[in-house]
PDB file of C-alpha atoms in Angstrom:
ATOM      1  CA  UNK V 254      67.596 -42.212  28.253  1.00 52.00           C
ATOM      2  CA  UNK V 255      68.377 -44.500  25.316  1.00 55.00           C
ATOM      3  CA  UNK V 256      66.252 -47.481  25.163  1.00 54.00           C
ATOM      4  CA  UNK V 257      68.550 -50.800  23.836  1.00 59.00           C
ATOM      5  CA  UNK V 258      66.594 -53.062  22.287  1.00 55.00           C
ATOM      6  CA  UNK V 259      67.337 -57.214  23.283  1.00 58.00           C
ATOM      7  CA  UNK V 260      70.377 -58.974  22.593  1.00 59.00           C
ATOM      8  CA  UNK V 261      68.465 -61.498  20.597  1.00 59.00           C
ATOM      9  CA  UNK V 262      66.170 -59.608  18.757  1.00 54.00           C
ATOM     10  CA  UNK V 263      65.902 -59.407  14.970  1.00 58.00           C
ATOM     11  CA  UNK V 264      68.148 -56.959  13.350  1.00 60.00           C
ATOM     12  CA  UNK V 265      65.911 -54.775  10.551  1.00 65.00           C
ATOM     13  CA  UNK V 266      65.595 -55.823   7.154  1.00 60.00           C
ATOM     14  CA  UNK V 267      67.311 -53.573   4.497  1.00 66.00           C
ATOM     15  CA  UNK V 268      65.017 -51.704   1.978  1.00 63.00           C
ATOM     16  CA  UNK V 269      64.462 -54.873  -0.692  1.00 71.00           C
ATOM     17  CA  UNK V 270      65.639 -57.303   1.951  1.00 81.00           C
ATOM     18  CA  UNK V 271      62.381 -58.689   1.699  1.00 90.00           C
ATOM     19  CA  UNK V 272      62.066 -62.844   0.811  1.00 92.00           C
ATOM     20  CA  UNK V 273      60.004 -63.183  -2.553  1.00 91.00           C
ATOM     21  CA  UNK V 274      57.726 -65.391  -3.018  1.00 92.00           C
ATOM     22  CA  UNK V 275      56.879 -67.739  -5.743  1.00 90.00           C
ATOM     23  CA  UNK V 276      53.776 -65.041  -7.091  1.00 87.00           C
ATOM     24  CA  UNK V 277      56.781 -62.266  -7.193  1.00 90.00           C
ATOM     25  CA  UNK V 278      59.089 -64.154  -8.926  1.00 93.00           C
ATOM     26  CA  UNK V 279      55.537 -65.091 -11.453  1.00 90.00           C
ATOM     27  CA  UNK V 280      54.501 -61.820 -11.361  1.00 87.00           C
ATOM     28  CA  UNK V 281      57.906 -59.926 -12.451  1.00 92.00           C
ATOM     29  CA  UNK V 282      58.410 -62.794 -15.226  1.00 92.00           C
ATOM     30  CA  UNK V 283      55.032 -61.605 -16.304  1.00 87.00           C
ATOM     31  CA  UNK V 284      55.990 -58.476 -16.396  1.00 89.00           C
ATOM     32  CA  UNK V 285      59.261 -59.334 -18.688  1.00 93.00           C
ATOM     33  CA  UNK V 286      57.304 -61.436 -21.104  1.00 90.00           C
ATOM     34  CA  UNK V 287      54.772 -58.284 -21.695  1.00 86.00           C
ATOM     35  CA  UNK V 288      58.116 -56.240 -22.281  1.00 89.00           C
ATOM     36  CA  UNK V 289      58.703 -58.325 -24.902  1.00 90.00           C
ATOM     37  CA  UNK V 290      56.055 -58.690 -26.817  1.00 87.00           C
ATOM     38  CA  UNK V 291      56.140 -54.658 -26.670  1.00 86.00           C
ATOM     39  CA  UNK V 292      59.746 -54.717 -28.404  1.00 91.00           C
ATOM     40  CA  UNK V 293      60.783 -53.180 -24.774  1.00 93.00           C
ATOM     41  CA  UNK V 294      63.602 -56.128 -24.838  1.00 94.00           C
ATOM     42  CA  UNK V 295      65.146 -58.812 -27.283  1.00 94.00           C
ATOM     43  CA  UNK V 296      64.744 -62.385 -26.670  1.00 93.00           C
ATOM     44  CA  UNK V 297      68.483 -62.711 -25.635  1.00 94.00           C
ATOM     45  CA  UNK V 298      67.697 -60.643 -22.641  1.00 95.00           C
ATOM     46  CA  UNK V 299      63.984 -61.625 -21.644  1.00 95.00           C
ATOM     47  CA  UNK V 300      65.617 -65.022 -20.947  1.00 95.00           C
ATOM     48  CA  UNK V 301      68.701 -63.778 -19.200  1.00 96.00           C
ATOM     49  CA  UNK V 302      65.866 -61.465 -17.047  1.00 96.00           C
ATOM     50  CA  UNK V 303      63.585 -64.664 -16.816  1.00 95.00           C
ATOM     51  CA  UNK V 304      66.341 -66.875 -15.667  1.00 96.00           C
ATOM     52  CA  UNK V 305      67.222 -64.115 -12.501  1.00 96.00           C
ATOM     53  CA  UNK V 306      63.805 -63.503 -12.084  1.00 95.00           C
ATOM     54  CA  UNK V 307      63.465 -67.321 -11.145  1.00 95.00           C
ATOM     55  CA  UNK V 308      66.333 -67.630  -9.233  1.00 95.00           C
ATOM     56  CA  UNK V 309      65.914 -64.406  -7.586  1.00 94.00           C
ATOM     57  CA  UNK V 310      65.248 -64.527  -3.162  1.00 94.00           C
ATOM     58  CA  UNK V 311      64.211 -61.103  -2.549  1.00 93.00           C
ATOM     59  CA  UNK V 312      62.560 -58.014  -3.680  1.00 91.00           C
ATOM     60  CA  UNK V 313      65.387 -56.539  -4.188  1.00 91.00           C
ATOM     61  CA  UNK V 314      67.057 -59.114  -6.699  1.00 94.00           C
ATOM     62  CA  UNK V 315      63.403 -58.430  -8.699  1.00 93.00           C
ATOM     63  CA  UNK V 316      63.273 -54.900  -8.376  1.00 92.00           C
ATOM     64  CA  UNK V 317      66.418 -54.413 -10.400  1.00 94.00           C
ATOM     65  CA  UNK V 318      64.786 -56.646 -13.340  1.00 94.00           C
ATOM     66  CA  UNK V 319      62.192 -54.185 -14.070  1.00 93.00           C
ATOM     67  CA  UNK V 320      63.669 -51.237 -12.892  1.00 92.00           C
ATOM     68  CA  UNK V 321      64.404 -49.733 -16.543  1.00 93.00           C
ATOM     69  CA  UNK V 322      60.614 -50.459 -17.618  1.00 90.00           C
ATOM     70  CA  UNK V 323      57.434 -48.876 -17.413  1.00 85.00           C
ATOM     71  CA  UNK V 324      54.953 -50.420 -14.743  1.00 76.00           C
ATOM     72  CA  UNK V 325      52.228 -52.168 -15.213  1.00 70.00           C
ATOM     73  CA  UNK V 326      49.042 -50.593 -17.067  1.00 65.00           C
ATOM     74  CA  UNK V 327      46.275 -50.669 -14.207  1.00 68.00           C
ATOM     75  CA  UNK V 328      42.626 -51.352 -15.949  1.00 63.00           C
ATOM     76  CA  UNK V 329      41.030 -48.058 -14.561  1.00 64.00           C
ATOM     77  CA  UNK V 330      43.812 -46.549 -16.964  1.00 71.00           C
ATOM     78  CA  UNK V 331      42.950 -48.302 -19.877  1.00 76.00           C
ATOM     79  CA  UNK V 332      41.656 -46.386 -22.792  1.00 88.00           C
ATOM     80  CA  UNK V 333      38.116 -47.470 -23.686  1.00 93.00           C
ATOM     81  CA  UNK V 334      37.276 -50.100 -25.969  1.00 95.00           C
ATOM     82  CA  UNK V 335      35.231 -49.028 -28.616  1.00 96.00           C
ATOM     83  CA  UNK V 336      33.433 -51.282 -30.840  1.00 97.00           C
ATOM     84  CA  UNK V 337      31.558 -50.166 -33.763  1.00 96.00           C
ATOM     85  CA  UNK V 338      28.951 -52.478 -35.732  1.00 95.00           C
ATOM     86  CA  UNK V 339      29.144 -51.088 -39.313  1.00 89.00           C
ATOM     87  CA  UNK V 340      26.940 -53.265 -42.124  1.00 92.00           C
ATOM     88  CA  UNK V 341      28.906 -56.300 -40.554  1.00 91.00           C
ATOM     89  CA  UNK V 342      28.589 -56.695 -36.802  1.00 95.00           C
ATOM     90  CA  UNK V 343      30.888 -57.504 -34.544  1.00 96.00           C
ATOM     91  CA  UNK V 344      31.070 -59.031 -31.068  1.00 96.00           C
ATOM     92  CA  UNK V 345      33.730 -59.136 -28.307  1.00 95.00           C
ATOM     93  CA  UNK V 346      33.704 -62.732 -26.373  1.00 91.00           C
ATOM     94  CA  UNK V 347      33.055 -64.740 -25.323  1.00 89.00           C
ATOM     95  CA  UNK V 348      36.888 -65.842 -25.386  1.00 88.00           C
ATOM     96  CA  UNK V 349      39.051 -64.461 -22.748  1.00 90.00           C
ATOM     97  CA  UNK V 350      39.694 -60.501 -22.708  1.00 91.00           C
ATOM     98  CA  UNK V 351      40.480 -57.926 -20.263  1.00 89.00           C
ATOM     99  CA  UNK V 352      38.119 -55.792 -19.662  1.00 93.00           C
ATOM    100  CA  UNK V 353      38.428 -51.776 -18.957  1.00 92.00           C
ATOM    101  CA  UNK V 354      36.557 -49.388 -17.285  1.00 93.00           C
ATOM    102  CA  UNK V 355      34.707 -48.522 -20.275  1.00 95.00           C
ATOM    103  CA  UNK V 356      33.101 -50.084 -23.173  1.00 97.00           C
ATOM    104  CA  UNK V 357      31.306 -48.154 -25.672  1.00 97.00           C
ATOM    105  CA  UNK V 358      29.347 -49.504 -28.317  1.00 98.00           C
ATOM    106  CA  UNK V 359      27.478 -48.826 -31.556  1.00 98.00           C
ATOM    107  CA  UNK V 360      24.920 -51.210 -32.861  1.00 97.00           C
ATOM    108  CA  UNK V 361      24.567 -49.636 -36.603  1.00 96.00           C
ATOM    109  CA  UNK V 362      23.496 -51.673 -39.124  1.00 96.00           C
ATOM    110  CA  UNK V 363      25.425 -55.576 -38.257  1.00 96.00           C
ATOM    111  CA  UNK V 364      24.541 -55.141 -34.145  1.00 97.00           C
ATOM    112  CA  UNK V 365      26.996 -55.747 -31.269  1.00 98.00           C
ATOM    113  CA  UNK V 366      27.271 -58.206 -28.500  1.00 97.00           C
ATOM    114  CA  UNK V 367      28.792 -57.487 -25.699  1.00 97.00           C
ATOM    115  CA  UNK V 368      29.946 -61.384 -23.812  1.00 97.00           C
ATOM    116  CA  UNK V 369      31.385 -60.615 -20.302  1.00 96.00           C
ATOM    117  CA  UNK V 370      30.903 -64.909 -19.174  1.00 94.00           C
ATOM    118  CA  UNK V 371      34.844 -65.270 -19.785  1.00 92.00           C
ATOM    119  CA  UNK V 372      36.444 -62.160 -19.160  1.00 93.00           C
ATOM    120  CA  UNK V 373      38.735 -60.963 -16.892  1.00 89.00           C
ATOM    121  CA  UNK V 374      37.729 -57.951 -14.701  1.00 92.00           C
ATOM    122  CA  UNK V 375      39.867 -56.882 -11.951  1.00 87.00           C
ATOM    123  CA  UNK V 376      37.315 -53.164 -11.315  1.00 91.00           C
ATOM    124  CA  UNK V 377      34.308 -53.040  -9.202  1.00 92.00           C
ATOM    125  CA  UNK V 378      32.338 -51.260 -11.744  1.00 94.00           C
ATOM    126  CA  UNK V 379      32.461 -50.815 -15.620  1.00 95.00           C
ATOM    127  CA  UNK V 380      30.918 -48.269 -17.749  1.00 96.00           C
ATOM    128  CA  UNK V 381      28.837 -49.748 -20.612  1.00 97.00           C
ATOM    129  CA  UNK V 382      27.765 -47.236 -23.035  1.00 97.00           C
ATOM    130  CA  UNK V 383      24.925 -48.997 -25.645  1.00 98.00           C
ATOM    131  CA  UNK V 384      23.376 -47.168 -28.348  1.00 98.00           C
ATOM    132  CA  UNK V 385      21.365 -49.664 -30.500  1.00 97.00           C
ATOM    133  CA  UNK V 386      20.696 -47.434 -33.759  1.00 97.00           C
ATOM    134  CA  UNK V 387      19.380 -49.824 -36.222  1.00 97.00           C
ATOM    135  CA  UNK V 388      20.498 -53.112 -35.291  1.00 97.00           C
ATOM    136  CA  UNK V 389      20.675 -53.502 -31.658  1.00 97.00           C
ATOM    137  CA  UNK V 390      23.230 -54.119 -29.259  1.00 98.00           C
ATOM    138  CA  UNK V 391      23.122 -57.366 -26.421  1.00 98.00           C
ATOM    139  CA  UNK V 392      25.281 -57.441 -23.460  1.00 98.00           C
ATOM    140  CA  UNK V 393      26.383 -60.948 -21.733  1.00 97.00           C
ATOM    141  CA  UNK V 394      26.825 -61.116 -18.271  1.00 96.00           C
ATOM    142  CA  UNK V 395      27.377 -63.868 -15.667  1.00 94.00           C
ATOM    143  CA  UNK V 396      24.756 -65.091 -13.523  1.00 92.00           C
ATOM    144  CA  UNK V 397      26.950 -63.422 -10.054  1.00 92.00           C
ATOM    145  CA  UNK V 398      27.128 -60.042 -11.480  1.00 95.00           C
ATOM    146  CA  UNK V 399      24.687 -57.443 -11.392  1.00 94.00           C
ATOM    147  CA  UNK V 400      23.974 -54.887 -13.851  1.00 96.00           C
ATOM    148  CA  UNK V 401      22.164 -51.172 -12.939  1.00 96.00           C
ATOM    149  CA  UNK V 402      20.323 -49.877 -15.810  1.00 96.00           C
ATOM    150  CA  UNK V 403      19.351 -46.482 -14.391  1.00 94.00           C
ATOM    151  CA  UNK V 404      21.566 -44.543 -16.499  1.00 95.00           C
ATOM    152  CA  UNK V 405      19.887 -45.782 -19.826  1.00 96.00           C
ATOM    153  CA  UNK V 406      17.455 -44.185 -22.397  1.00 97.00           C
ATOM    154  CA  UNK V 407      15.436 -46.538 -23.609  1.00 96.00           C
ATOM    155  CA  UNK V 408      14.907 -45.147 -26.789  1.00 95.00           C
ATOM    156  CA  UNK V 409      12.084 -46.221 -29.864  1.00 96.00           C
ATOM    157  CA  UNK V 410      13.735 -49.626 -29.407  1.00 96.00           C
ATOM    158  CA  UNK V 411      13.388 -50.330 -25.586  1.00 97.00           C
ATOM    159  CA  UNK V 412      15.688 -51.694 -23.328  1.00 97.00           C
ATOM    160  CA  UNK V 413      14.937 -55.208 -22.207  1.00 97.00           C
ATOM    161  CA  UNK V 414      16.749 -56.049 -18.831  1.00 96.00           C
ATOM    162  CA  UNK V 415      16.557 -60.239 -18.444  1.00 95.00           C
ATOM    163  CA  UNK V 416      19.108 -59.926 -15.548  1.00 95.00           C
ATOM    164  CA  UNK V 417      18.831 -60.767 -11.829  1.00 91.00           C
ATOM    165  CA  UNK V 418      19.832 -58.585  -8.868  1.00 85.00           C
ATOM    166  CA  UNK V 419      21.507 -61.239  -7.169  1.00 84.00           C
ATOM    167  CA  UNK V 420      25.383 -60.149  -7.351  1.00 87.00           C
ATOM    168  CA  UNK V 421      28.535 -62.124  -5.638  1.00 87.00           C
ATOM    169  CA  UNK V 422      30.711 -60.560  -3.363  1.00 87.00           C
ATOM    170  CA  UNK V 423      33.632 -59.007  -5.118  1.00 87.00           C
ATOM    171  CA  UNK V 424      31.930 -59.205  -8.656  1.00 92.00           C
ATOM    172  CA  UNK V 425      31.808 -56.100 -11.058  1.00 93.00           C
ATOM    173  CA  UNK V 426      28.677 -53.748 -11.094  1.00 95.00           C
ATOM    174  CA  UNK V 427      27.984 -52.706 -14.909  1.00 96.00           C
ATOM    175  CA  UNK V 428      26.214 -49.124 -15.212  1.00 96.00           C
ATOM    176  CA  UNK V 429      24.655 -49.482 -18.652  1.00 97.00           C
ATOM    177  CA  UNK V 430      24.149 -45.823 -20.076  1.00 97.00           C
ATOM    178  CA  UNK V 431      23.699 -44.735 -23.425  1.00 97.00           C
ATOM    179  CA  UNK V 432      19.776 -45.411 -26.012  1.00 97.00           C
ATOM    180  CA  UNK V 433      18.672 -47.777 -27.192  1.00 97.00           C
ATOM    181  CA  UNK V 434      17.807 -46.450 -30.372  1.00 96.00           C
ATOM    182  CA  UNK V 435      15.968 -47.807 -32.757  1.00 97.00           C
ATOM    183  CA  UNK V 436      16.483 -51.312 -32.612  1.00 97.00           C
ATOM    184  CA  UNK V 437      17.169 -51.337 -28.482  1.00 97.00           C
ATOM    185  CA  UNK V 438      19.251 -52.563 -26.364  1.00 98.00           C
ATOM    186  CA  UNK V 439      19.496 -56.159 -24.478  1.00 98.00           C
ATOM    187  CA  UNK V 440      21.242 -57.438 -21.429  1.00 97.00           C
ATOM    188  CA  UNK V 441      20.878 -60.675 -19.954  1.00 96.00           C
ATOM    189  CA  UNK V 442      22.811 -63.428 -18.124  1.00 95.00           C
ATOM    190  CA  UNK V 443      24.219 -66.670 -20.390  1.00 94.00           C
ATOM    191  CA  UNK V 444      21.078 -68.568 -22.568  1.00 91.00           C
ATOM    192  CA  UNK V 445      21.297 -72.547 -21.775  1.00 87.00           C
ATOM    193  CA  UNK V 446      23.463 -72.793 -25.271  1.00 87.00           C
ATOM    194  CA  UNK V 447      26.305 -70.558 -24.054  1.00 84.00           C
ATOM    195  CA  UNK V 448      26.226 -71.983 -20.127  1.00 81.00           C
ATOM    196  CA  UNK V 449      26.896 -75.324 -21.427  1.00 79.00           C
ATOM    197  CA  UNK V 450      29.900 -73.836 -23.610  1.00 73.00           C
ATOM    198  CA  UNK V 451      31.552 -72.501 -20.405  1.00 70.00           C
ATOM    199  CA  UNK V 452      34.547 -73.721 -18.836  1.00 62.00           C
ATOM    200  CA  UNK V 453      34.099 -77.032 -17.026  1.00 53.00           C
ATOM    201  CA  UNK V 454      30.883 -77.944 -19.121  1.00 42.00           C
ATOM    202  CA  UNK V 455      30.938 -80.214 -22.246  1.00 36.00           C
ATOM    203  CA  UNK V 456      29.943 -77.992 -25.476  1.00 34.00           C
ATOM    204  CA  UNK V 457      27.698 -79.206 -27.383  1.00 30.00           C
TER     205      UNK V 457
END
């Protein structure tokens, strides 16, 4: 016996029937931009896409925008960022940057820091590989995250750990590996100096 469903009830929604909301409609004009930038598209078209994507009510009217372009890069699938000190140093942050599952990093003769306080994280853990060799290496982290140094050798140089375990809901976990070498390595939440240069405090 066939069941009939009510008179009045909803009919289904075709595949990319779907309303979009206004963090699609963002989301795919991201997406476009990014294209861009790559050379993917020409300017002509990003704002022909752009314009759709704006005006665009369902899934469906966004799907086809994208359709001939490669999705999104997730951050797991990011290739590590490797940062090598040299005679000069070098530092990454504490500016914005996306961070990737892995980080390795070199302290040679210039030393590395390592500034997580403005990044943008989207994993729940990141791979830090420090090796301090002759000038050190110092990795940045904010006050909510927590930081398990279990995986590290401290080396001739030591490994000085100035972080708490307090950690925020939903905030990265960094597992620091690697040695510390001879000049060590560092980690540490923000000094009073770079807490007053984050966002929503005066710098001084």
């Amino acid at each position: 016996m066939t069941v009939q469903p009510p008179e009045n009830s909803p009919s289904p929604v075709p595949p990319g029937g779907l309303r979009a909301s206004h963090d699609d409609r963002e989301a795919v004009v991201a997406r476009l931009r990014d294209a861009a930038a790559e050379g993917r598209i020409d300017l002509d078209e990003l704002g022909e896409r752009v314009e759709r994507a704006l005006g665009a009510k369902t899934h469906g009217e966004l799907a086809v925008l994208t359709a001939d372009l490669p999705g999104p890069v997730r951050p797991e699938d990011r290739p590590p960022l490797l940062l090598r000190a040299g005679v000069q140093g070098v530092s990454r942050g504490p500016g914005y940057w996306e961070v990737p599952g892995r980080v390795i990093a070199h302290g040679g003769l210039g030393g590395v820091k390592l500034d997580f306080t403005r990044a943008e994280c989207r994993l729940a853990e990141v791979v830090v590989e420090a090796y301090g060799e002759m000038a050190g290496v110092t990795v940045v982290v904010p006050g909510t995250w927590a930081v398990d140094t279990g995986g590290m050798d401290p080396g001739i140089g030591g490994l000085k750990d100035r972080t708490t375990p307090d950690r925020l809901p939903g905030t990265p976990l960094i597992r620091l590996t690697g040695s510390g070498g001879v000049a060590g390595v560092v980690v540490r939440h923000p000094n009073r100096r770079e807490r007053r240069k984050l966002p929503g405090r005066p710098a001084r």
